[in-house]
């Protein structure tokens, strides 16, 4: 924690403000079939065995749902929920963490865990980074694309429900070990002197701000106008060993252990449990390029500020723990408790060389930046749920759930420093003959420390009552959902002022720790200014609170098992407050309108209707319409500025951003055939009023500022097709063991922006290049293809998997510059599994075989690139039962 206990009353203040709004909101999770999808091991049809169970659930849903089962995830070799979901029709993966559904950004998608809302450990987004959930604990992934009243009305592209493994029907005990290597790791990577417990994904305290600094921050003294000698003494206590070191990179490693069982206590009582643990340690070496600023001179584009040589090494340590315990009485009453603990630590060091407008090759100068980013993300969730059926009362059903979760993000080790390289012999080659020194500036280096805490409580229930009248089968539902969320975010930073030293010669050298060794600091002559400058500003800290109370009614009507009409209405009462405050005073950073502008509330009804026509048991036609909203994230309505990890650009929230209203239309044809073969074709259309978008503000110094604003209107429409087909239809017996599956989405979108409205909302110039353009993050096509093989004897299976998305806007253009597009990424992977006996599985995965790199471009100019490298991994799994 950056701040002490004295700051915690801010939680109370936030919730008091919420309570004063007298509003409520509900986010009821969709009613789903929560029966476990068991892994099926049969000769020749491993995928179809589980695909049939998944398809049956999808077929029986009233609204459009796509479901990915555990075995399907295993076939494609995906390691977490995020990478697995890109296989679902119309979904694209951004930054390895966030899912875009039907071309709509992550703010237009929602995520639930076992149908319950959970907190997010990402300070820049309100959604959950899906890479937190390892594939080993996932039972299935459900993506509902058409809105139903039993789910949250905050619905744009769709809702992703991550269903974790549940209590087994019989004893389960397995262990797996894995290793892997990336081809780009062949040369030495970079490292630095971290902490003794880095392998655990937990800092040992060496990166944290020293106690003396923490005490001053807690006492609101900060590091302003310090006595030079005192500032030097503080600096001596700060970690300075962030210098890049060349090191050979070893292989990745992973470990998984699962044990569970269930027991019949009596003929009516049954209990069971499941314990699943996973650990992985992975390192990636990449080469990158980054353009920060360009000028247009006539028809030419001149690069002004860029890094054309970036070497980066990133290590991620993840572990997960899942414990589930359940009780069942007479098959009519089930009670389950789950504890989920997830941890993800990212440690990256970058050494980057480039030019600025003042330091360029033409002046025989280059810059060298050393950047370290270290963050720990944790999520802890307790879930308790019950499912009850009362046969004696006409089979009335009552389901309920309670979830209490916390997410934490601790980033104690963010560091950056800048060196100047001078071409001493004027040969235009910056090599060992060049002179290098730390820049002589008030901002020669920066330390930053960040902390975020989210707490989310969710309670919901649902009553269902079935009825039968002649040719009609009916079910009526009534439910409610209550969400209470609070967040505190704390940011501190200070810069190193090298002008505090009279002799600039001490700055010569290429390592920060040797330039500022204890001996140098104690003996260096000072100018009278302090070496430490506190650069924490008002708005760096904020508190936020959110309450949602919701109630819904829903009916499901079957007529002669041929027509199905489902629908209802949801009432949501929503209130939210986001209050930035000045860390130096502890007072809220209020606008002219005070708390009124920081608080937001709304309540409304959100209806939905779905009609299904069943042409026999195999074919059906669906249509649905629903009205929903998308509300701005907590950070997006705060006036504070934060860095977007996706683009590296600063983003400023905008108080007063409006809610987006959406009308959702879906049509779909589905044909479910023998042996799991199926095909579906769907059309969708979404009409949006006041869509929330990103706009770029002209840059003053450094990267451009991105602002959150509303467009006037927008729409997105498209076609989706999905299929699974055994190739035995080709005849000749050669094809009997092969199957093909895949999906493709073709879509388009448009938003209309009004420059004057954006200026009035954001208060900054809006020299937008294109007032009509596609939605940020929207790809016009997404394709997934898979060719699978299962041997007759059941000992071998293989999959060849291809994924690609169309170019998508990540940064909207201004001042005549075109929008910046992330270029298509062609992913081709292969997975081979060998089953030497019923208990053993050996898996070999080859990923990114095309050796694609991530690229961001505008007007054929490279804005950013990053290599990915080919990956090879091997795992061994043994089932003891």
JSON list of C-alpha atoms in Angstrom, two decimals, residues 1-2 203 205-210 213-214 217 223 238-239 242 374 409-415 446-452 489-495 534 536 540-541:
[
{"chain": "A", "resi": 1, "resn": "UNK", "atom": "CA", "xyz": [0.00, 0.00, 0.00]},
{"chain": "A", "resi": 2, "resn": "UNK", "atom": "CA", "xyz": [1.24, 3.44, -0.87]},
{"chain": "A", "resi": 203, "resn": "UNK", "atom": "CA", "xyz": [8.46, -8.48, -5.13]},
{"chain": "A", "resi": 205, "resn": "UNK", "atom": "CA", "xyz": [10.26, -5.19, -1.21]},
{"chain": "A", "resi": 206, "resn": "UNK", "atom": "CA", "xyz": [13.45, -4.05, -2.93]},
{"chain": "A", "resi": 207, "resn": "UNK", "atom": "CA", "xyz": [11.51, -2.19, -5.66]},
{"chain": "A", "resi": 208, "resn": "UNK", "atom": "CA", "xyz": [9.18, -0.41, -3.27]},
{"chain": "A", "resi": 209, "resn": "UNK", "atom": "CA", "xyz": [9.69, 3.18, -2.21]},
{"chain": "A", "resi": 210, "resn": "UNK", "atom": "CA", "xyz": [11.85, 3.37, 0.94]},
{"chain": "A", "resi": 213, "resn": "UNK", "atom": "CA", "xyz": [9.55, 8.34, 1.35]},
{"chain": "A", "resi": 214, "resn": "UNK", "atom": "CA", "xyz": [6.42, 6.36, 2.21]},
{"chain": "A", "resi": 217, "resn": "UNK", "atom": "CA", "xyz": [3.72, 10.63, 1.40]},
{"chain": "A", "resi": 223, "resn": "UNK", "atom": "CA", "xyz": [9.27, 15.50, -1.71]},
{"chain": "A", "resi": 238, "resn": "UNK", "atom": "CA", "xyz": [16.29, 4.20, -3.33]},
{"chain": "A", "resi": 239, "resn": "UNK", "atom": "CA", "xyz": [16.91, 1.16, -5.55]},
{"chain": "A", "resi": 242, "resn": "UNK", "atom": "CA", "xyz": [17.94, -1.09, -12.90]},
{"chain": "A", "resi": 374, "resn": "UNK", "atom": "CA", "xyz": [6.94, -4.34, -13.07]},
{"chain": "A", "resi": 409, "resn": "UNK", "atom": "CA", "xyz": [-2.61, -4.22, -8.79]},
{"chain": "A", "resi": 410, "resn": "UNK", "atom": "CA", "xyz": [0.74, -3.32, -7.33]},
{"chain": "A", "resi": 411, "resn": "UNK", "atom": "CA", "xyz": [3.36, -1.68, -9.56]},
{"chain": "A", "resi": 412, "resn": "UNK", "atom": "CA", "xyz": [6.27, -0.71, -7.29]},
{"chain": "A", "resi": 413, "resn": "UNK", "atom": "CA", "xyz": [9.09, -0.97, -9.81]},
{"chain": "A", "resi": 414, "resn": "UNK", "atom": "CA", "xyz": [8.42, 1.37, -12.73]},
{"chain": "A", "resi": 415, "resn": "UNK", "atom": "CA", "xyz": [11.63, 3.15, -13.71]},
{"chain": "A", "resi": 446, "resn": "UNK", "atom": "CA", "xyz": [11.72, 8.82, -13.15]},
{"chain": "A", "resi": 447, "resn": "UNK", "atom": "CA", "xyz": [10.46, 6.44, -10.48]},
{"chain": "A", "resi": 448, "resn": "UNK", "atom": "CA", "xyz": [6.74, 5.69, -10.29]},
{"chain": "A", "resi": 449, "resn": "UNK", "atom": "CA", "xyz": [4.71, 3.61, -7.84]},
{"chain": "A", "resi": 450, "resn": "UNK", "atom": "CA", "xyz": [1.11, 2.58, -8.40]},
{"chain": "A", "resi": 451, "resn": "UNK", "atom": "CA", "xyz": [-1.48, 0.75, -6.38]},
{"chain": "A", "resi": 452, "resn": "UNK", "atom": "CA", "xyz": [-5.08, -0.17, -7.19]},
{"chain": "A", "resi": 489, "resn": "UNK", "atom": "CA", "xyz": [-6.21, 4.08, -7.08]},
{"chain": "A", "resi": 490, "resn": "UNK", "atom": "CA", "xyz": [-2.98, 5.66, -5.85]},
{"chain": "A", "resi": 491, "resn": "UNK", "atom": "CA", "xyz": [-0.07, 6.94, -7.93]},
{"chain": "A", "resi": 492, "resn": "UNK", "atom": "CA", "xyz": [3.21, 8.47, -6.80]},
{"chain": "A", "resi": 493, "resn": "UNK", "atom": "CA", "xyz": [6.24, 9.51, -8.79]},
{"chain": "A", "resi": 494, "resn": "UNK", "atom": "CA", "xyz": [9.43, 11.47, -8.44]},
{"chain": "A", "resi": 495, "resn": "UNK", "atom": "CA", "xyz": [12.10, 12.54, -10.93]},
{"chain": "A", "resi": 534, "resn": "UNK", "atom": "CA", "xyz": [8.24, 15.01, -6.54]},
{"chain": "A", "resi": 536, "resn": "UNK", "atom": "CA", "xyz": [2.92, 13.61, -8.24]},
{"chain": "A", "resi": 540, "resn": "UNK", "atom": "CA", "xyz": [-3.12, 10.99, -9.69]},
{"chain": "A", "resi": 541, "resn": "UNK", "atom": "CA", "xyz": [-5.29, 9.42, -6.99]}
]
